[in-house]
Tab-separated table of N, CA and C in Angstrom:
chain	number	residue	atom	x	y	z
A	1	MET	N	1.033	-1.293	0.156
A	1	MET	CA	0.015	0.074	-0.048
A	1	MET	C	1.002	0.909	0.014
A	2	MET	N	0.958	2.498	-1.209
A	2	MET	CA	1.471	3.002	-1.092
A	2	MET	C	0.776	4.177	0.155
A	3	LEU	N	1.572	5.202	0.931
A	3	LEU	CA	1.300	6.044	1.733
A	3	LEU	C	1.209	7.474	1.434
A	4	PRO	N	0.440	7.862	2.193
A	4	PRO	CA	0.270	9.605	1.576
A	4	PRO	C	1.722	10.251	2.605
A	5	PHE	N	1.546	11.495	2.033
A	5	PHE	CA	2.221	12.331	2.814
A	5	PHE	C	3.853	11.740	2.964
A	6	ALA	N	4.372	11.677	1.589
A	6	ALA	CA	5.634	11.191	1.716
A	6	ALA	C	6.644	11.799	2.448
A	7	ALA	N	6.714	13.248	2.656
A	7	ALA	CA	7.879	13.808	3.560
A	7	ALA	C	7.760	13.345	5.031
A	8	ARG	N	6.933	12.679	5.300
A	8	ARG	CA	6.894	12.126	6.780
A	8	ARG	C	7.930	11.246	6.998
A	9	SER	N	8.281	11.033	8.145
A	9	SER	CA	9.184	9.888	8.864
A	9	SER	C	8.817	8.674	8.228
A	10	THR	N	9.739	7.192	8.606
A	10	THR	CA	8.846	6.186	8.073
A	10	THR	C	8.151	5.837	9.381
A	11	ALA	N	8.439	6.524	10.644
A	11	ALA	CA	7.524	5.966	11.869
A	11	ALA	C	6.198	6.444	11.516
A	12	SER	N	5.981	7.814	11.173
A	12	SER	CA	4.596	8.157	10.955
A	12	SER	C	3.869	7.901	9.710
A	13	GLU	N	4.854	7.241	8.768
A	13	GLU	CA	3.997	6.507	7.400
A	13	GLU	C	3.690	5.256	7.925
A	14	VAL	N	4.209	4.495	9.098
A	14	VAL	CA	3.601	3.523	9.483
A	14	VAL	C	2.103	3.640	10.349
A	15	GLU	N	2.368	4.860	11.280
A	15	GLU	CA	1.351	5.069	11.799
A	15	GLU	C	0.386	5.626	10.938
A	16	VAL	N	0.490	6.532	9.846
A	16	VAL	CA	-0.867	6.600	9.032
A	16	VAL	C	-1.493	5.499	8.347
A	17	GLU	N	-0.503	4.152	7.904
A	17	GLU	CA	-1.263	3.566	7.157
A	17	GLU	C	-2.151	2.522	8.092
A	18	GLN	N	-1.580	2.425	9.622
A	18	GLN	CA	-2.215	1.740	10.638
A	18	GLN	C	-3.866	2.284	10.841
A	19	LEU	N	-3.553	3.868	10.868
A	19	LEU	CA	-4.736	4.595	10.948
A	19	LEU	C	-5.718	4.316	9.613
A	20	ILE	N	-5.298	4.215	8.567
A	20	ILE	CA	-6.076	3.939	7.661
A	20	ILE	C	-6.863	2.697	7.320
A	21	ALA	N	-6.001	1.881	7.985
A	21	ALA	CA	-6.467	0.295	8.358
A	21	ALA	C	-7.781	0.557	9.255
A	22	GLN	N	-7.404	1.047	10.266
A	22	GLN	CA	-8.574	0.997	11.205
A	22	GLN	C	-9.819	1.603	10.759
A	23	ALA	N	-9.141	2.677	9.992
A	23	ALA	CA	-10.496	3.504	9.500
A	23	ALA	C	-11.411	2.580	8.491
A	24	GLN	N	-10.852	1.977	7.926
A	24	GLN	CA	-11.230	1.213	6.684
A	24	GLN	C	-12.384	-0.072	7.477
A	25	VAL	N	-11.657	-0.531	8.918
A	25	VAL	CA	-12.291	-1.746	9.552
A	25	VAL	C	-13.760	-0.992	9.815
A	26	GLN	N	-13.139	0.488	10.441
A	26	GLN	CA	-14.645	0.972	11.318
A	26	GLN	C	-15.810	1.300	10.165
A	27	THR	N	-15.456	1.269	8.806
A	27	THR	CA	-16.287	1.939	7.795
A	27	THR	C	-17.138	0.146	7.648
A	28	ARG	N	-16.638	-0.682	8.163
A	28	ARG	CA	-17.498	-2.041	7.866
A	28	ARG	C	-18.155	-2.442	9.252
A	29	THR	N	-17.872	-1.827	10.057
A	29	THR	CA	-18.391	-1.977	11.520
A	29	THR	C	-20.205	-1.269	11.369
A	30	ILE	N	-19.871	0.104	10.904
A	30	ILE	CA	-20.966	1.010	10.599
A	30	ILE	C	-21.844	0.476	9.669
A	31	ASP	N	-21.414	0.008	8.585
A	31	ASP	CA	-22.311	-1.141	7.668
A	31	ASP	C	-23.003	-2.159	8.672
A	32	ASP	N	-22.374	-2.607	9.727
A	32	ASP	CA	-23.143	-3.791	10.294
A	32	ASP	C	-24.318	-3.179	11.115
A	33	ASP	N	-23.929	-1.851	11.856
A	33	ASP	CA	-24.423	-1.161	12.808
A	33	ASP	C	-25.859	-0.354	11.836
A	34	LEU	N	-25.910	-0.018	10.712
A	34	LEU	CA	-26.912	0.357	10.372
A	34	LEU	C	-27.998	-0.626	9.981
A	35	GLU	N	-27.511	-1.678	9.654
A	35	GLU	CA	-28.078	-2.806	9.402
A	35	GLU	C	-28.874	-3.084	10.449
A	36	ARG	N	-28.790	-2.771	11.682
A	36	ARG	CA	-29.114	-3.274	12.897
A	36	ARG	C	-30.481	-2.630	12.917
A	37	VAL	N	-29.953	-0.957	12.907
A	37	VAL	CA	-30.866	0.493	13.109
A	37	VAL	C	-31.934	-0.310	12.008
A	38	THR	N	-31.696	-0.358	10.640
A	38	THR	CA	-32.940	-0.933	10.074
A	38	THR	C	-33.965	-1.829	10.426
A	39	LEU	N	-33.316	-2.516	11.351
A	39	LEU	CA	-34.131	-3.705	11.579
A	39	LEU	C	-35.214	-3.067	12.640
A	40	HIS	N	-35.212	-2.321	13.228
A	40	HIS	CA	-35.985	-1.549	14.279
A	40	HIS	C	-36.841	-0.555	13.671
A	41	LEU	N	-36.850	-0.203	12.158
A	41	LEU	CA	-37.551	1.048	11.909
A	41	LEU	C	-39.121	0.766	12.008
A	42	ALA	N	-39.791	-0.681	11.826
A	42	ALA	CA	-41.146	-0.450	11.496
A	42	ALA	C	-41.561	-0.498	13.002
A	43	ALA	N	-40.725	-0.461	14.098
A	43	ALA	CA	-41.506	-0.471	15.418
A	43	ALA	C	-41.520	1.181	15.464
A	44	LEU	N	-41.410	2.339	14.843
A	44	LEU	CA	-41.081	3.410	15.335
A	44	LEU	C	-42.242	4.129	14.887
A	45	ALA	N	-42.932	5.493	15.346
A	45	ALA	CA	-43.774	6.125	14.889
A	45	ALA	C	-43.132	6.747	13.622
A	46	PRO	N	-44.083	7.455	12.470
A	46	PRO	CA	-43.729	7.669	11.192
A	46	PRO	C	-42.978	9.133	11.435
A	47	ALA	N	-43.193	10.042	12.056
A	47	ALA	CA	-42.227	10.866	12.271
A	47	ALA	C	-40.822	10.817	12.644
A	48	LEU	N	-40.644	9.680	13.696
A	48	LEU	CA	-39.305	9.507	14.278
A	48	LEU	C	-38.462	8.654	13.071
A	49	ARG	N	-39.689	7.921	12.645
A	49	ARG	CA	-38.790	6.716	11.347
A	49	ARG	C	-38.258	7.536	10.362
A	50	GLY	N	-38.641	8.614	10.098
A	50	GLY	CA	-38.251	9.593	9.094
A	50	GLY	C	-36.932	9.895	9.520
A	51	SER	N	-36.945	10.644	10.711
A	51	SER	CA	-35.752	11.391	10.992
A	51	SER	C	-34.646	10.607	10.954
A	52	VAL	N	-35.088	9.123	11.554
A	52	VAL	CA	-34.271	8.328	11.581
A	52	VAL	C	-33.595	7.455	10.414
A	53	VAL	N	-34.579	7.532	9.244
A	53	VAL	CA	-34.134	7.072	7.914
A	53	VAL	C	-33.211	8.224	7.205
A	54	ASP	N	-33.566	9.680	7.813
A	54	ASP	CA	-32.592	10.493	7.273
A	54	ASP	C	-31.504	10.811	8.038
A	55	ALA	N	-31.037	10.473	9.017
A	55	ALA	CA	-29.816	10.104	9.529
A	55	ALA	C	-29.037	9.148	9.362
A	56	VAL	N	-29.657	8.105	9.340
A	56	VAL	CA	-29.120	6.745	8.615
A	56	VAL	C	-28.560	6.991	7.157
A	57	GLY	N	-29.441	7.779	5.939
A	57	GLY	CA	-28.617	8.240	4.873
A	57	GLY	C	-27.619	9.004	4.950
A	58	SER	N	-27.899	10.165	5.632
A	58	SER	CA	-26.281	10.877	6.343
A	58	SER	C	-25.193	10.135	6.564
A	59	VAL	N	-25.413	9.149	7.660
A	59	VAL	CA	-24.453	8.540	8.010
A	59	VAL	C	-23.966	7.655	6.767
A	60	GLU	N	-24.882	7.155	5.903
A	60	GLU	CA	-24.050	6.377	4.774
A	60	GLU	C	-23.407	7.030	3.625
A	61	ALA	N	-23.757	8.486	3.301
A	61	ALA	CA	-23.430	9.206	2.482
A	61	ALA	C	-21.881	9.492	3.136
A	62	ALA	N	-21.707	10.020	4.245
A	62	ALA	CA	-20.597	10.425	4.697
A	62	ALA	C	-19.695	8.968	5.170
A	63	THR	N	-20.348	7.835	5.724
A	63	THR	CA	-19.396	6.845	5.403
A	63	THR	C	-18.900	6.732	3.874
A	64	SER	N	-19.620	6.383	2.979
A	64	SER	CA	-18.919	6.323	1.560
A	64	SER	C	-17.883	7.300	1.310
A	65	GLU	N	-17.985	8.491	1.811
A	65	GLU	CA	-17.240	9.561	1.494
A	65	GLU	C	-15.767	9.419	2.200
A	66	ALA	N	-16.081	8.747	3.489
A	66	ALA	CA	-14.850	8.799	4.366
A	66	ALA	C	-13.925	7.648	3.303
A	67	ARG	N	-14.950	6.107	3.118
A	67	ARG	CA	-14.095	4.965	2.386
A	67	ARG	C	-13.277	5.899	1.278
A	68	ALA	N	-14.013	6.651	0.283
A	68	ALA	CA	-13.323	7.158	-1.065
A	68	ALA	C	-11.782	7.710	-0.328
A	69	ALA	N	-12.181	8.872	0.599
A	69	ALA	CA	-11.095	9.619	1.011
A	69	ALA	C	-9.945	9.100	1.652
A	70	LEU	N	-10.136	7.689	2.283
A	70	LEU	CA	-9.040	6.737	2.834
A	70	LEU	C	-8.336	6.019	1.821
A	71	ALA	N	-9.010	5.596	0.497
A	71	ALA	CA	-8.482	4.841	-0.544
A	71	ALA	C	-7.479	5.864	-1.097
A	72	ARG	N	-8.063	7.180	-1.308
A	72	ARG	CA	-6.928	8.551	-2.026
A	72	ARG	C	-5.869	8.889	-1.101
A	73	ALA	N	-5.982	8.636	0.154
A	73	ALA	CA	-4.799	8.597	1.466
A	73	ALA	C	-3.894	7.230	1.291
A	74	ALA	N	-4.514	6.466	0.809
A	74	ALA	CA	-3.674	5.531	0.109
A	74	ALA	C	-2.822	5.415	-0.679
A	75	ASP	N	-3.225	6.260	-1.658
A	75	ASP	CA	-2.416	6.280	-2.793
A	75	ASP	C	-1.584	7.124	-2.946
A	76	ALA	N	-0.301	7.172	-3.528
A	76	ALA	CA	0.768	7.900	-3.404
A	76	ALA	C	0.523	9.377	-4.192
A	77	ASP	N	-0.158	9.090	-5.411
A	77	ASP	CA	-0.199	10.409	-6.294
A	77	ASP	C	-1.102	11.118	-5.808
A	78	ALA	N	-2.064	10.853	-5.151
A	78	ALA	CA	-3.297	11.418	-4.628
A	78	ALA	C	-2.857	12.286	-3.195
A	79	ALA	N	-2.142	11.741	-2.561
A	79	ALA	CA	-1.342	12.302	-1.338
A	79	ALA	C	-0.328	13.406	-1.711
A	80	ALA	N	0.410	12.950	-2.772
A	80	ALA	CA	1.426	14.006	-3.601
A	80	ALA	C	0.669	15.419	-4.122
A	81	ASP	N	-0.374	15.322	-4.958
A	81	ASP	CA	-0.945	16.451	-5.287
A	81	ASP	C	-1.956	17.095	-4.556
A	82	GLY	N	-2.372	16.320	-2.977
A	82	GLY	CA	-3.138	17.221	-2.102
A	82	GLY	C	-4.342	16.648	-2.372
A	83	THR	N	-4.797	16.227	-3.281
A	83	THR	CA	-6.138	15.539	-3.261
A	83	THR	C	-6.941	14.777	-2.353
A	84	ALA	N	-5.572	14.069	-1.542
A	84	ALA	CA	-6.176	13.012	-0.494
A	84	ALA	C	-6.418	13.679	0.613
A	85	ALA	N	-5.570	14.612	1.028
A	85	ALA	CA	-5.699	15.806	2.048
A	85	ALA	C	-7.229	16.415	2.234
A	86	THR	N	-7.508	17.163	0.894
A	86	THR	CA	-8.670	17.473	0.650
A	86	THR	C	-9.940	16.412	0.630
A	87	ALA	N	-9.720	15.147	0.216
A	87	ALA	CA	-10.402	14.227	0.156
A	87	ALA	C	-11.049	13.995	1.978
A	88	LEU	N	-9.941	14.112	2.468
A	88	LEU	CA	-9.949	13.686	3.952
A	88	LEU	C	-10.716	14.590	4.646
A	89	GLY	N	-10.505	16.002	4.502
A	89	GLY	CA	-11.434	17.067	5.087
A	89	GLY	C	-12.733	17.127	4.828
A	90	ASP	N	-12.935	17.081	3.543
A	90	ASP	CA	-14.330	16.609	2.848
A	90	ASP	C	-15.219	15.516	3.653
A	91	ALA	N	-14.420	14.713	3.668
A	91	ALA	CA	-14.786	13.425	4.412
A	91	ALA	C	-15.187	13.648	6.151
A	92	GLN	N	-14.164	14.466	6.704
A	92	GLN	CA	-14.323	14.808	8.134
A	92	GLN	C	-15.447	15.698	7.903
A	93	VAL	N	-15.922	16.567	7.278
A	93	VAL	CA	-17.045	17.424	7.549
A	93	VAL	C	-18.278	16.748	6.939
A	94	ALA	N	-18.354	15.860	6.462
A	94	ALA	CA	-19.511	15.093	6.207
A	94	ALA	C	-19.792	13.897	7.356
A	95	LEU	N	-18.913	13.730	8.292
A	95	LEU	CA	-18.829	12.951	9.542
A	95	LEU	C	-19.175	13.660	10.337
A	96	ASP	N	-18.471	15.128	10.454
A	96	ASP	CA	-19.127	15.770	11.890
A	96	ASP	C	-20.819	15.865	11.702
A	97	ALA	N	-21.112	16.459	10.394
A	97	ALA	CA	-22.526	16.771	9.807
A	97	ALA	C	-23.389	15.223	10.557
A	98	ALA	N	-23.187	14.334	9.758
A	98	ALA	CA	-23.601	13.269	10.260
A	98	ALA	C	-23.815	12.939	11.568
A	99	SER	N	-22.576	13.012	12.425
A	99	SER	CA	-22.713	12.782	13.569
A	99	SER	C	-24.160	13.665	14.564
A	100	ALA	N	-23.439	15.164	14.100
A	100	ALA	CA	-24.428	15.880	14.952
A	100	ALA	C	-26.299	15.530	14.655
A	101	GLN	N	-26.330	15.175	13.543
A	101	GLN	CA	-27.682	14.522	12.985
A	101	GLN	C	-27.905	13.309	13.696
A	102	LEU	N	-27.158	12.278	14.046
A	102	LEU	CA	-27.729	10.962	14.665
A	102	LEU	C	-27.711	11.394	16.184
A	103	ARG	N	-26.572	11.696	16.397
A	103	ARG	CA	-27.098	12.675	18.002
A	103	ARG	C	-28.373	13.309	18.650
A	104	TYR	N	-28.701	14.034	17.378
A	104	TYR	CA	-30.407	14.457	17.766
A	104	TYR	C	-31.370	13.851	17.687
A	105	VAL	N	-31.201	12.406	16.554
A	105	VAL	CA	-32.064	12.035	16.359
A	105	VAL	C	-31.770	10.426	17.599
A	106	THR	N	-31.043	10.247	18.108
A	106	THR	CA	-30.594	9.408	18.961
A	106	THR	C	-31.659	9.914	20.270
A	107	ASP	N	-31.378	11.120	20.399
A	107	ASP	CA	-31.721	12.000	21.682
A	107	ASP	C	-33.132	11.930	21.727
A	108	LEU	N	-33.921	11.957	20.393
A	108	LEU	CA	-35.523	11.717	20.213
A	108	LEU	C	-35.735	10.235	20.427
A	109	ALA	N	-34.853	9.399	19.938
A	109	ALA	CA	-35.745	7.837	19.792
A	109	ALA	C	-35.420	7.422	21.616
A	110	HIS	N	-34.790	8.034	22.573
A	110	HIS	CA	-34.930	7.495	23.595
A	110	HIS	C	-35.850	7.581	24.305
A	111	GLN	N	-36.388	8.944	23.748
A	111	GLN	CA	-38.282	8.801	24.413
A	111	GLN	C	-39.278	7.871	24.002
A	112	HIS	N	-38.835	7.240	22.750
A	112	HIS	CA	-40.016	6.323	22.102
A	112	HIS	C	-39.611	4.579	22.169
A	113	ASP	N	-38.311	4.502	22.011
A	113	ASP	CA	-37.901	3.251	21.733
A	113	ASP	C	-36.420	2.743	22.320
A	114	ALA	N	-36.060	1.779	23.147
A	114	ALA	CA	-34.960	1.609	23.873
A	114	ALA	C	-34.267	0.902	22.912
A	115	ASP	N	-34.647	-0.053	22.235
A	115	ASP	CA	-34.069	-0.685	21.163
A	115	ASP	C	-33.533	-0.259	20.163
A	116	VAL	N	-34.136	1.166	19.422
A	116	VAL	CA	-33.837	1.886	18.596
A	116	VAL	C	-32.586	2.732	19.055
A	117	ALA	N	-32.684	3.513	20.280
A	117	ALA	CA	-32.167	4.421	21.096
A	117	ALA	C	-30.287	3.662	20.951
A	118	GLY	N	-30.622	2.619	21.251
A	118	GLY	CA	-29.344	1.422	21.726
A	118	GLY	C	-28.438	1.171	20.419
A	119	ALA	N	-29.552	0.957	19.377
A	119	ALA	CA	-28.544	1.021	18.128
A	119	ALA	C	-28.124	1.892	17.475
A	120	LEU	N	-28.757	3.093	17.695
A	120	LEU	CA	-28.352	4.539	17.423
A	120	LEU	C	-26.969	4.732	18.168
A	121	GLU	N	-27.011	4.417	19.452
A	121	GLU	CA	-25.860	4.823	20.353
A	121	GLU	C	-24.518	3.858	19.695
A	122	ARG	N	-24.727	2.790	19.504
A	122	ARG	CA	-23.813	1.825	19.039
A	122	ARG	C	-23.383	2.616	17.850
A	123	LEU	N	-24.340	3.101	16.881
A	123	LEU	CA	-23.832	3.426	15.329
A	123	LEU	C	-22.979	4.926	15.955
A	124	GLN	N	-23.794	5.554	16.745
A	124	GLN	CA	-22.839	6.920	17.263
A	124	GLN	C	-21.401	6.832	17.657
A	125	ALA	N	-20.935	5.750	18.669
A	125	ALA	CA	-19.928	5.236	18.875
A	125	ALA	C	-18.786	5.412	17.453
A	126	HIS	N	-19.252	4.350	16.917
A	126	HIS	CA	-18.310	3.929	15.638
A	126	HIS	C	-18.287	5.225	14.888
A	127	ILE	N	-19.509	6.114	14.461
A	127	ILE	CA	-19.200	7.141	13.683
A	127	ILE	C	-18.191	8.185	14.233
A	128	ASP	N	-18.057	8.314	15.698
A	128	ASP	CA	-17.268	9.047	16.398
A	128	ASP	C	-15.725	8.389	16.309
A	129	GLU	N	-15.742	7.053	16.261
A	129	GLU	CA	-14.284	6.564	16.138
A	129	GLU	C	-13.891	6.533	14.585
A	130	LEU	N	-14.661	6.726	13.583
A	130	LEU	CA	-14.243	6.986	12.553
A	130	LEU	C	-13.985	8.601	12.461
A	131	ARG	N	-14.772	9.387	12.894
A	131	ARG	CA	-14.008	10.654	12.914
A	131	ARG	C	-12.539	10.896	13.056
A	132	GLY	N	-12.633	10.330	14.180
A	132	GLY	CA	-11.525	10.306	15.159
A	132	GLY	C	-10.094	9.956	14.482
A	133	GLU	N	-10.452	8.319	13.621
A	133	GLU	CA	-9.039	7.996	12.682
A	133	GLU	C	-9.165	8.808	11.318
A	134	THR	N	-9.871	9.286	11.074
A	134	THR	CA	-10.221	9.984	9.691
A	134	THR	C	-9.333	11.382	9.999
A	135	SER	N	-9.667	11.707	10.620
A	135	SER	CA	-9.090	13.318	11.369
A	135	SER	C	-7.706	12.544	11.611
A	136	ARG	N	-6.906	11.745	12.067
A	136	ARG	CA	-5.463	11.676	12.264
A	136	ARG	C	-5.156	11.544	11.238
A	137	ALA	N	-5.763	10.520	10.316
A	137	ALA	CA	-4.931	10.089	9.131
A	137	ALA	C	-4.791	11.551	7.956
A	138	GLY	N	-5.693	12.274	8.252
A	138	GLY	CA	-5.387	13.573	7.783
A	138	GLY	C	-4.301	14.470	8.032
A	139	SER	N	-3.745	14.258	9.409
A	139	SER	CA	-3.273	15.449	10.051
A	139	SER	C	-1.957	15.127	9.982
């Protein structure tokens, strides 16, 4: 795997490679969490269901953007021309927005359904981990 930010020392390159690998695993975990959330949608009132579906859509889009950015971060050419750093920054913004929306919906779900709230909390924890890993990979 080619490493981004070629000016870094070998130790830093290894750390970046590890961060990218961890973040890629995290995106797969988020996919599993999204499936769990969808299993509970039918039990929700229509208004809350719509809010959860919107939040899930935001998380899916942000996770997809993070996946693409991580692929760029692993590409030497994208790292050299700066597109990897830009992609990681854009992914970070998308993850931050999805996280805020998810946090809001989780608060609403606590008032209506403990199972959904629990699934959303798990998803929130994994999104927050991905946000951190993506941020560290970009710095």
